[in-house]
PDB file of C-alpha atoms in Angstrom:
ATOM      1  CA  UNK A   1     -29.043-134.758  34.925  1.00  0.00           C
ATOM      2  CA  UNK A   2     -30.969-132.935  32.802  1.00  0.00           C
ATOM      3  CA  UNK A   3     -32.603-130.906  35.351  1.00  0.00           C
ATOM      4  CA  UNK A   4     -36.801-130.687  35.758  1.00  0.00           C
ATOM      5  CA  UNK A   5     -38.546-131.252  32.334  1.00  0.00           C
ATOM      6  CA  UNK A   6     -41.553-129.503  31.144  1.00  0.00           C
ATOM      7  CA  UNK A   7     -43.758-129.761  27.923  1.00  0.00           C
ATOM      8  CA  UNK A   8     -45.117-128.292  26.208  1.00  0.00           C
ATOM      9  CA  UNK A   9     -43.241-125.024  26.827  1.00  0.00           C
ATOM     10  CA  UNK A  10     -45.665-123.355  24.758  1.00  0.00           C
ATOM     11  CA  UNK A  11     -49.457-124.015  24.752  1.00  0.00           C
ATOM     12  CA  UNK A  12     -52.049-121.866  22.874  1.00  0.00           C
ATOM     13  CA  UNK A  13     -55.539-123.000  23.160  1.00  0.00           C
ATOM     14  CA  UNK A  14     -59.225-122.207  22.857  1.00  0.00           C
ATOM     15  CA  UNK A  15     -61.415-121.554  25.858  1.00  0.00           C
ATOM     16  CA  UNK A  16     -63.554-124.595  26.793  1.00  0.00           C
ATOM     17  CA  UNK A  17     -60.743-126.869  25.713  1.00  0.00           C
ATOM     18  CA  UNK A  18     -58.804-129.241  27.883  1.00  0.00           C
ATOM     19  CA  UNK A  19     -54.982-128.739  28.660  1.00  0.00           C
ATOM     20  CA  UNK A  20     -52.658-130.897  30.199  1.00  0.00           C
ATOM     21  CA  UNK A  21     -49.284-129.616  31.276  1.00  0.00           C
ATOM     22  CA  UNK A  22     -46.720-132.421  31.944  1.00  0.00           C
ATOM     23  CA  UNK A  23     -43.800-132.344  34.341  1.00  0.00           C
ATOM     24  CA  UNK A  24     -40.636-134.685  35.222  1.00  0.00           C
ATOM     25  CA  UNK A  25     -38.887-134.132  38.225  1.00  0.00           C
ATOM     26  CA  UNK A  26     -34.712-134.148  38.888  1.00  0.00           C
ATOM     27  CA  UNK A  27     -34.076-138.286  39.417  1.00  0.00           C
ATOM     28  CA  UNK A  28     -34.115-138.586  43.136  1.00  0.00           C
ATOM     29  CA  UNK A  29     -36.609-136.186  43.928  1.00  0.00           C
ATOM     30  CA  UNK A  30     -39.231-136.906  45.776  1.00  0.00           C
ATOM     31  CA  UNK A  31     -41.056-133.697  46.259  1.00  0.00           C
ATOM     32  CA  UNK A  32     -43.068-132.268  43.268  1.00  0.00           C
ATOM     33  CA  UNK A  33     -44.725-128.496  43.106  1.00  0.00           C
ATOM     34  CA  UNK A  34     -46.754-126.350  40.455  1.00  0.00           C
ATOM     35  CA  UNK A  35     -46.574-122.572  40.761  1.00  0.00           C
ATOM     36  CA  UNK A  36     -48.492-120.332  38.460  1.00  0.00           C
ATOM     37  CA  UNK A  37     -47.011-116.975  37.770  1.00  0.00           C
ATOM     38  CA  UNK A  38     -48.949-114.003  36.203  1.00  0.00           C
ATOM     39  CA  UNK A  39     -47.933-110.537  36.596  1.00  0.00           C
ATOM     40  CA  UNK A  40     -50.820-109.605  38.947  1.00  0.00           C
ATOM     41  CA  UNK A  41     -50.779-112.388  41.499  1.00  0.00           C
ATOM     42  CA  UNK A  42     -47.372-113.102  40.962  1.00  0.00           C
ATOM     43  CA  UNK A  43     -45.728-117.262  41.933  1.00  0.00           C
ATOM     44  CA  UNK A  44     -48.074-118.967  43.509  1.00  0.00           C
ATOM     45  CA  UNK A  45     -48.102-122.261  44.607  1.00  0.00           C
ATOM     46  CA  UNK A  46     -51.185-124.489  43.547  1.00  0.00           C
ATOM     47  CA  UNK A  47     -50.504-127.993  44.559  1.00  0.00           C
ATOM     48  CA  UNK A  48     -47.334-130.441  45.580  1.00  0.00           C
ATOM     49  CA  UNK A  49     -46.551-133.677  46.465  1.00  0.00           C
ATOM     50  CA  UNK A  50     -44.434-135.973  48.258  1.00  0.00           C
ATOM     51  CA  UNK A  51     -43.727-139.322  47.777  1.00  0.00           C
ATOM     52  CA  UNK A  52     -45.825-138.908  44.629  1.00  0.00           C
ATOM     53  CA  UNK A  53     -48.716-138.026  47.360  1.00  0.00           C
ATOM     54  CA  UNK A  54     -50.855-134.989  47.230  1.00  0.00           C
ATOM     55  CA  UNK A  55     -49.851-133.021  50.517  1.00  0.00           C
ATOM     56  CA  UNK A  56     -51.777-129.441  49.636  1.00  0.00           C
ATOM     57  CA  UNK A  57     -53.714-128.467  47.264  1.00  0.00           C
ATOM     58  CA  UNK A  58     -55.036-125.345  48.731  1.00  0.00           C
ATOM     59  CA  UNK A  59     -53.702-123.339  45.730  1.00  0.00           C
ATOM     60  CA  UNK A  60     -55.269-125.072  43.323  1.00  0.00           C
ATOM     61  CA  UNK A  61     -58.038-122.346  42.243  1.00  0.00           C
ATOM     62  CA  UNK A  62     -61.342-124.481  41.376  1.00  0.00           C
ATOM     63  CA  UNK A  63     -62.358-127.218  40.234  1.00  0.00           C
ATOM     64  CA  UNK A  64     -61.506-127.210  37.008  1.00  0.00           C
ATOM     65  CA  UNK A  65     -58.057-128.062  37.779  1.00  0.00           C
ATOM     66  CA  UNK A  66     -56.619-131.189  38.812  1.00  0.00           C
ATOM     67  CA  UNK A  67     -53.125-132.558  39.408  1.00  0.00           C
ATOM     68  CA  UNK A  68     -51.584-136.187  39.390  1.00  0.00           C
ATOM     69  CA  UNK A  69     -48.478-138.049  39.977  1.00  0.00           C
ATOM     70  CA  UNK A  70     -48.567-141.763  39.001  1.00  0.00           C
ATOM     71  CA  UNK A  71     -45.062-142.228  40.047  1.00  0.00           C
ATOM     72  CA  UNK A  72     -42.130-140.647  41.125  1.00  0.00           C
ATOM     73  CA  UNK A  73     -40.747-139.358  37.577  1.00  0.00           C
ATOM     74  CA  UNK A  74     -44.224-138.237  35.858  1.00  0.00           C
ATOM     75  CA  UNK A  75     -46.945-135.446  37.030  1.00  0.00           C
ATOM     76  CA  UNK A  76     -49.682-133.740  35.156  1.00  0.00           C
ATOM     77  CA  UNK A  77     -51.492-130.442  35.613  1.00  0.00           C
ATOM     78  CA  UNK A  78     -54.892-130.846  33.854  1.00  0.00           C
ATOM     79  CA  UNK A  79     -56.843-127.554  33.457  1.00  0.00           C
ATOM     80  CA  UNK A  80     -60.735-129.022  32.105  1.00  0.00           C
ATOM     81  CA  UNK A  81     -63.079-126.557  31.048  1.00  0.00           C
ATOM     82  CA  UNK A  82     -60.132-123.991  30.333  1.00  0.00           C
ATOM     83  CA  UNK A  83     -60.780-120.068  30.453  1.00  0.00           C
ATOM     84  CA  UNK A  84     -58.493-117.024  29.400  1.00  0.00           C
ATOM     85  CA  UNK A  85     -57.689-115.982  33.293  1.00  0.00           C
ATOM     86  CA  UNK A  86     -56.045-119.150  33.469  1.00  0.00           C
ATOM     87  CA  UNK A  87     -53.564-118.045  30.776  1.00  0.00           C
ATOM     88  CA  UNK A  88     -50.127-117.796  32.781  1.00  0.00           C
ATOM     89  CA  UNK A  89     -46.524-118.959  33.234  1.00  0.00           C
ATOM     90  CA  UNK A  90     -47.391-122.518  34.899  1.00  0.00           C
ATOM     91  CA  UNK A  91     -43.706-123.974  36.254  1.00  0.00           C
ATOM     92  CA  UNK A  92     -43.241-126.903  37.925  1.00  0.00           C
ATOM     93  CA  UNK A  93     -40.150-127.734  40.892  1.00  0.00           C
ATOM     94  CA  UNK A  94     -39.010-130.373  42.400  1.00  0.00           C
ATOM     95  CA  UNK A  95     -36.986-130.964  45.853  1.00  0.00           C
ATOM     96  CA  UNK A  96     -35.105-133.709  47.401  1.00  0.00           C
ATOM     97  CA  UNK A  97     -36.806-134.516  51.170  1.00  0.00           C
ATOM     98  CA  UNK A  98     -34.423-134.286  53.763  1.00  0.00           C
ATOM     99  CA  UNK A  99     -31.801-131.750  53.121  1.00  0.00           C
ATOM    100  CA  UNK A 100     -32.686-127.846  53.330  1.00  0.00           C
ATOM    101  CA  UNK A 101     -35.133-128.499  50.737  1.00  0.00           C
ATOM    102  CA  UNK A 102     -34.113-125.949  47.299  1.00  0.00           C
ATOM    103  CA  UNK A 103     -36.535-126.201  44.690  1.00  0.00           C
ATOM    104  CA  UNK A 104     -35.513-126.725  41.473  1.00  0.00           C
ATOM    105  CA  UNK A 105     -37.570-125.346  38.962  1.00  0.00           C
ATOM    106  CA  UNK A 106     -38.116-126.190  35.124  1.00  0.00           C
ATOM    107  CA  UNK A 107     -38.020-124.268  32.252  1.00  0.00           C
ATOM    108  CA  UNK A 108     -42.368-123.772  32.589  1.00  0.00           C
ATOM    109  CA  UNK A 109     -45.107-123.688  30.148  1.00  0.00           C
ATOM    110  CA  UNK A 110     -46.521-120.158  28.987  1.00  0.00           C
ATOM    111  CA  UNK A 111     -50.214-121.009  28.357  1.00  0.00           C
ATOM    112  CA  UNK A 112     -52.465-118.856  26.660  1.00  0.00           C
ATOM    113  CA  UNK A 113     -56.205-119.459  26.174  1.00  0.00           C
ATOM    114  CA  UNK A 114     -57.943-117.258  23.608  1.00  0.00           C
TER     115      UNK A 114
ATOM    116  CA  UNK B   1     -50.515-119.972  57.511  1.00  0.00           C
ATOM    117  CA  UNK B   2     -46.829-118.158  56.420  1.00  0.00           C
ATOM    118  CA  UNK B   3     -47.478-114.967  54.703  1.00  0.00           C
ATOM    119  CA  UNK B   4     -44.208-113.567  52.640  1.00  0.00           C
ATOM    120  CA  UNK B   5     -43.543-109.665  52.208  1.00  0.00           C
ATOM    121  CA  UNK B   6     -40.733-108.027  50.155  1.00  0.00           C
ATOM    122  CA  UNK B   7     -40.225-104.239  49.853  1.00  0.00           C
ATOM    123  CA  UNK B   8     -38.980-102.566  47.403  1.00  0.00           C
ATOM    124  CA  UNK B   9     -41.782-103.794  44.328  1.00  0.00           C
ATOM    125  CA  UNK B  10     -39.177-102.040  42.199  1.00  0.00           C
ATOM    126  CA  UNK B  11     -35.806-100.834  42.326  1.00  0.00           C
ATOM    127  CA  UNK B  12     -33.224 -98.969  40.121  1.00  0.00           C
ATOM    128  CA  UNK B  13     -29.408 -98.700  41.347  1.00  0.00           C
ATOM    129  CA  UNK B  14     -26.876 -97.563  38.884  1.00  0.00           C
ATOM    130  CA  UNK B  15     -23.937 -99.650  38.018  1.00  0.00           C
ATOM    131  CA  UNK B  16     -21.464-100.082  41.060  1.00  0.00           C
ATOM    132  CA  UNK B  17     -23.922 -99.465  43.523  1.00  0.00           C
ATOM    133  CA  UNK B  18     -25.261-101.586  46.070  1.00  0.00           C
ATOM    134  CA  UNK B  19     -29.299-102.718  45.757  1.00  0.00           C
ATOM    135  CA  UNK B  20     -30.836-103.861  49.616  1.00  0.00           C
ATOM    136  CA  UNK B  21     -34.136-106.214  49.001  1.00  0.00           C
ATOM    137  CA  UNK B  22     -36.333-106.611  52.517  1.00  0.00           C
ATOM    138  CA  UNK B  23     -38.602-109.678  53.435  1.00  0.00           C
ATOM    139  CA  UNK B  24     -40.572-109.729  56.351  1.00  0.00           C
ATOM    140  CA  UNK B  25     -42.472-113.451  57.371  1.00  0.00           C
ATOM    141  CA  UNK B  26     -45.208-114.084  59.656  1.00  0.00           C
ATOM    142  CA  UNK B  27     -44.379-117.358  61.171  1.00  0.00           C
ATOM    143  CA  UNK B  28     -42.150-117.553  63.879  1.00  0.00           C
ATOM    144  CA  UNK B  29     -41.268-121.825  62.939  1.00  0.00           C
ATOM    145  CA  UNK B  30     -40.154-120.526  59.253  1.00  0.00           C
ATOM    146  CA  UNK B  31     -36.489-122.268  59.577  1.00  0.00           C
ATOM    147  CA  UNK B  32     -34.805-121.282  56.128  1.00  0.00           C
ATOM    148  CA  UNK B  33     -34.887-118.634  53.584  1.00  0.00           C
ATOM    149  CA  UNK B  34     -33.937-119.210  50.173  1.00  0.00           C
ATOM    150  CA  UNK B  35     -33.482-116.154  48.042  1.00  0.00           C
ATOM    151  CA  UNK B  36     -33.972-116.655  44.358  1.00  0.00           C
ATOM    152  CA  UNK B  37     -33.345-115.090  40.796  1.00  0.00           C
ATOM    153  CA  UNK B  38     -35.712-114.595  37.445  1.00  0.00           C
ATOM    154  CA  UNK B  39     -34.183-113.088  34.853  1.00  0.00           C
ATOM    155  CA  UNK B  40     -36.367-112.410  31.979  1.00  0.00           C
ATOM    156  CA  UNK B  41     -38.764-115.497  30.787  1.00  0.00           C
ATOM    157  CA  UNK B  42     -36.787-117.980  32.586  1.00  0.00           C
ATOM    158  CA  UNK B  43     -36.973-120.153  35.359  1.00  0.00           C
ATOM    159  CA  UNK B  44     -36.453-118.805  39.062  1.00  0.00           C
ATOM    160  CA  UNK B  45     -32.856-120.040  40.093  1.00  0.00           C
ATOM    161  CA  UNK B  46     -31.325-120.017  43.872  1.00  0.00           C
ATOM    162  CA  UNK B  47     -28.886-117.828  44.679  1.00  0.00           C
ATOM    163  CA  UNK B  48     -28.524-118.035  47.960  1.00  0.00           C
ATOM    164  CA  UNK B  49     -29.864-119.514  51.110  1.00  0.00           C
ATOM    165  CA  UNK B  50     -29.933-118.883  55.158  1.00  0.00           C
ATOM    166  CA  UNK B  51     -31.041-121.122  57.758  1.00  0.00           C
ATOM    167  CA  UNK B  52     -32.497-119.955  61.273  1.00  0.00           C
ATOM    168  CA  UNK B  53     -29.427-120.569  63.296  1.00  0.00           C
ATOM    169  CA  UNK B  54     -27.415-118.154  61.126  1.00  0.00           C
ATOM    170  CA  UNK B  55     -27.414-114.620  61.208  1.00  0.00           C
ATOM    171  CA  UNK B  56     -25.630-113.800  58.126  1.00  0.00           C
ATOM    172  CA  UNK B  57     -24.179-115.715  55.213  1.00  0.00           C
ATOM    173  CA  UNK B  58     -22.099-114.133  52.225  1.00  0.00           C
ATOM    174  CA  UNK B  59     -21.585-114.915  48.466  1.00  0.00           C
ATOM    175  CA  UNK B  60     -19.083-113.208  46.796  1.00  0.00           C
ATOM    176  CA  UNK B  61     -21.241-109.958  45.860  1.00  0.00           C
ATOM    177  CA  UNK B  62     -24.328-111.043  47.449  1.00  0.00           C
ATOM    178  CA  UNK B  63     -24.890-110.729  51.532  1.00  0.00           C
ATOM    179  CA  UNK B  64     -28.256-112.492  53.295  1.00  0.00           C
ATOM    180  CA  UNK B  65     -28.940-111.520  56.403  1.00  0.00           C
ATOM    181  CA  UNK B  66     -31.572-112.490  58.881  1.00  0.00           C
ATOM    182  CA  UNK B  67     -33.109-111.534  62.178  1.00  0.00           C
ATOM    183  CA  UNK B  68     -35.615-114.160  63.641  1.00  0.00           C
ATOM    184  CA  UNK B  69     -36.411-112.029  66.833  1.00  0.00           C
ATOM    185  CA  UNK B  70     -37.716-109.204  64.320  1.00  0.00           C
ATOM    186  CA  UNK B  71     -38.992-112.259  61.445  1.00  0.00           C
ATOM    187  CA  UNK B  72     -37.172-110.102  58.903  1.00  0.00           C
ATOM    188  CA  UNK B  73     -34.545-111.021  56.251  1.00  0.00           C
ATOM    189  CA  UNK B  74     -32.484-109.076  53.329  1.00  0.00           C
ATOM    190  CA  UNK B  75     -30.869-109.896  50.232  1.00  0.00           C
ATOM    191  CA  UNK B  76     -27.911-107.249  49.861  1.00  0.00           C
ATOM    192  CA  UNK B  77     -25.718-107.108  46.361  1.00  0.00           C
ATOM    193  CA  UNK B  78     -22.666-104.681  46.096  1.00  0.00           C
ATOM    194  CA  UNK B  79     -20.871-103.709  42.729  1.00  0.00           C
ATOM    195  CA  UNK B  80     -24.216-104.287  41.412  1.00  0.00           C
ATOM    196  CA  UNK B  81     -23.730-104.880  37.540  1.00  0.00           C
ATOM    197  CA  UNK B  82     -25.869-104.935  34.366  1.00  0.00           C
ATOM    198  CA  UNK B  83     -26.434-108.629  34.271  1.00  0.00           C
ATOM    199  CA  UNK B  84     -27.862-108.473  38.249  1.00  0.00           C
ATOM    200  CA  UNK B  85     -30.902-106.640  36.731  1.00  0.00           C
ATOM    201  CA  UNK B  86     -33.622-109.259  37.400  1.00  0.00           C
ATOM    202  CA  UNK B  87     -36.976-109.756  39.657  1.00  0.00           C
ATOM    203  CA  UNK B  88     -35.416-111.691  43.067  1.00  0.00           C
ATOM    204  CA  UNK B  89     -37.916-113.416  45.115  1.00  0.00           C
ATOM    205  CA  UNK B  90     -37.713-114.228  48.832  1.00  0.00           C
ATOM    206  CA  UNK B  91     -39.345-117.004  50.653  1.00  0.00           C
ATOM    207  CA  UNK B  92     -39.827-118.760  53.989  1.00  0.00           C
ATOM    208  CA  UNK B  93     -39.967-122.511  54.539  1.00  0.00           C
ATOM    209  CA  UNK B  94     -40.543-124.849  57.623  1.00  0.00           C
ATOM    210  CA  UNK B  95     -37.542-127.261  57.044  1.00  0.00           C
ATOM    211  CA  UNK B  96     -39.485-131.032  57.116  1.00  0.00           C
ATOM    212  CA  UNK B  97     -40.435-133.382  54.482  1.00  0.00           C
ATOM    213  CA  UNK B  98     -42.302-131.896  51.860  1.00  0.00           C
ATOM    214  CA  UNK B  99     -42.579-128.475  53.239  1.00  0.00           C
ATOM    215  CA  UNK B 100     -43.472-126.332  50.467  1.00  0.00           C
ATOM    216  CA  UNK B 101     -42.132-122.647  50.330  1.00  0.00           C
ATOM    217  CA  UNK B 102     -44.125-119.133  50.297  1.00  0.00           C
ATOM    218  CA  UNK B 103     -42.999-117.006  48.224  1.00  0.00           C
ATOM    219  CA  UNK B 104     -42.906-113.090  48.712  1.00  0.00           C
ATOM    220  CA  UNK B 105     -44.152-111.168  45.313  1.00  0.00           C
ATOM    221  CA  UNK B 106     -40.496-110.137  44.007  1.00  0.00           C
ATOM    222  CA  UNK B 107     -39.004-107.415  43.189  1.00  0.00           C
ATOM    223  CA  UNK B 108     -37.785-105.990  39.735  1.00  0.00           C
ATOM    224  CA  UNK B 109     -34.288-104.551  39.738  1.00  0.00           C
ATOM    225  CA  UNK B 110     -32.929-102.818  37.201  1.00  0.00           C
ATOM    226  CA  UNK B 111     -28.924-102.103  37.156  1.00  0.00           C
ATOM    227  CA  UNK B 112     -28.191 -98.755  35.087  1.00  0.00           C
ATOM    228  CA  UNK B 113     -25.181 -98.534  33.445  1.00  0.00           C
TER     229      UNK B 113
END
């Protein structure tokens, strides 16, 4: 298995554009999370699901972001106006339900909006 | 809700010695700790895990232990070496479907030789 895939790995943008970060859980999974890590607020958690089913998405900051999962190997992480404080490390983990649940995270996406 | 704290923010050892990383957690249904590793601009990776009805579970080098009575945990590494210099994150989970972790904010250790 090729472990949790993320793209792109690097994004550089313009503020006011749209991003969309794209994540594929480990084959089995069926628990999806996205973390974003900055040096002040360090890994937080903005949003998973289970069964491909939003459970919380307290973390998720405003409204400008928004998360999806069609089905069980595809989830997005759409950031629409974007803004430089959202520039970060954004990673995304995934977890099989019903064992001592470790996360396994992929490789993220360093975003930086100019 | 969980809240997650880890003492020290920072900590240098020299090479050989042993590095002690303390978590304290807020809520007393927390059932397993998962300790994990970031070495520079990579991906956080488990190292090692406890569950509630353990007090102590050992690794080779790295020790976890945990007391639920006091809702405080530690990550302990011996013959710390150059390659163990890293940030380490702790975090507290409610084992169920789905439960998602909170993590503590990490701390940077640095291995001298």
């Amino acid at each position: 298995d090729a472990g949790v895939i993320q793209s792109p790995r690097h994004e550089v943008t313009e503020m006011g554009q749209e991003v969309t970060l794209r994540c594929k859980p480990i084959s089995g999974h069926n628990s999806l999370f996205w973390y974003r890590q900055t040096m002040m607020r360090g890994l937080e958690l903005l949003i998973y699901f289970n069964n491909n089913v939003p459970i919380d998405d307290s973390g998720m900051p405003e409204d400008r972001f928004s998360a999806k999962m069609p089905n069980a190997s595809f989830s997005t992480l759409k950031i629409q106006p974007s803004e430089p404080r959202d520039s970060a490390v954004y990673f995304c983990a995934s977890s099989q339900q019903g064992r001592y649940n470790e996360q396994f995270f992929g490789p993220g996406t360093r975003l930086t909006v100019l | 809700g969980e809240n997650v704290e880890q003492h020290p923010s920072t900590l240098s050892v020299q090479e050989g010695d042993s590095a002690v990383i303390k978590c304290t957690y807020s809520d007393s249904a927390s059932n397993y700790f998962p300790w994990y590793k970031q070495e520079l601009g990579k991906r956080p990776q488990l190292i090692i895990d406890i569950r509630s009805n353990v007090g102590e579970k050992k690794d080779q080098r790295i020790a976890v232990t945990l007391n639920k009575t006091a809702k405080h945990f530690s990550l302990h590494i011996t013959e710390t070496q150059p390659e163990d210099s890293a940030v380490y994150f702790c975090a507290a989970s409610i084992r169920a479907a789905g439960q998602n972790f909170v993590f503590g904010p990490g701390t940077r250790l640095s291995v001298l030789p």
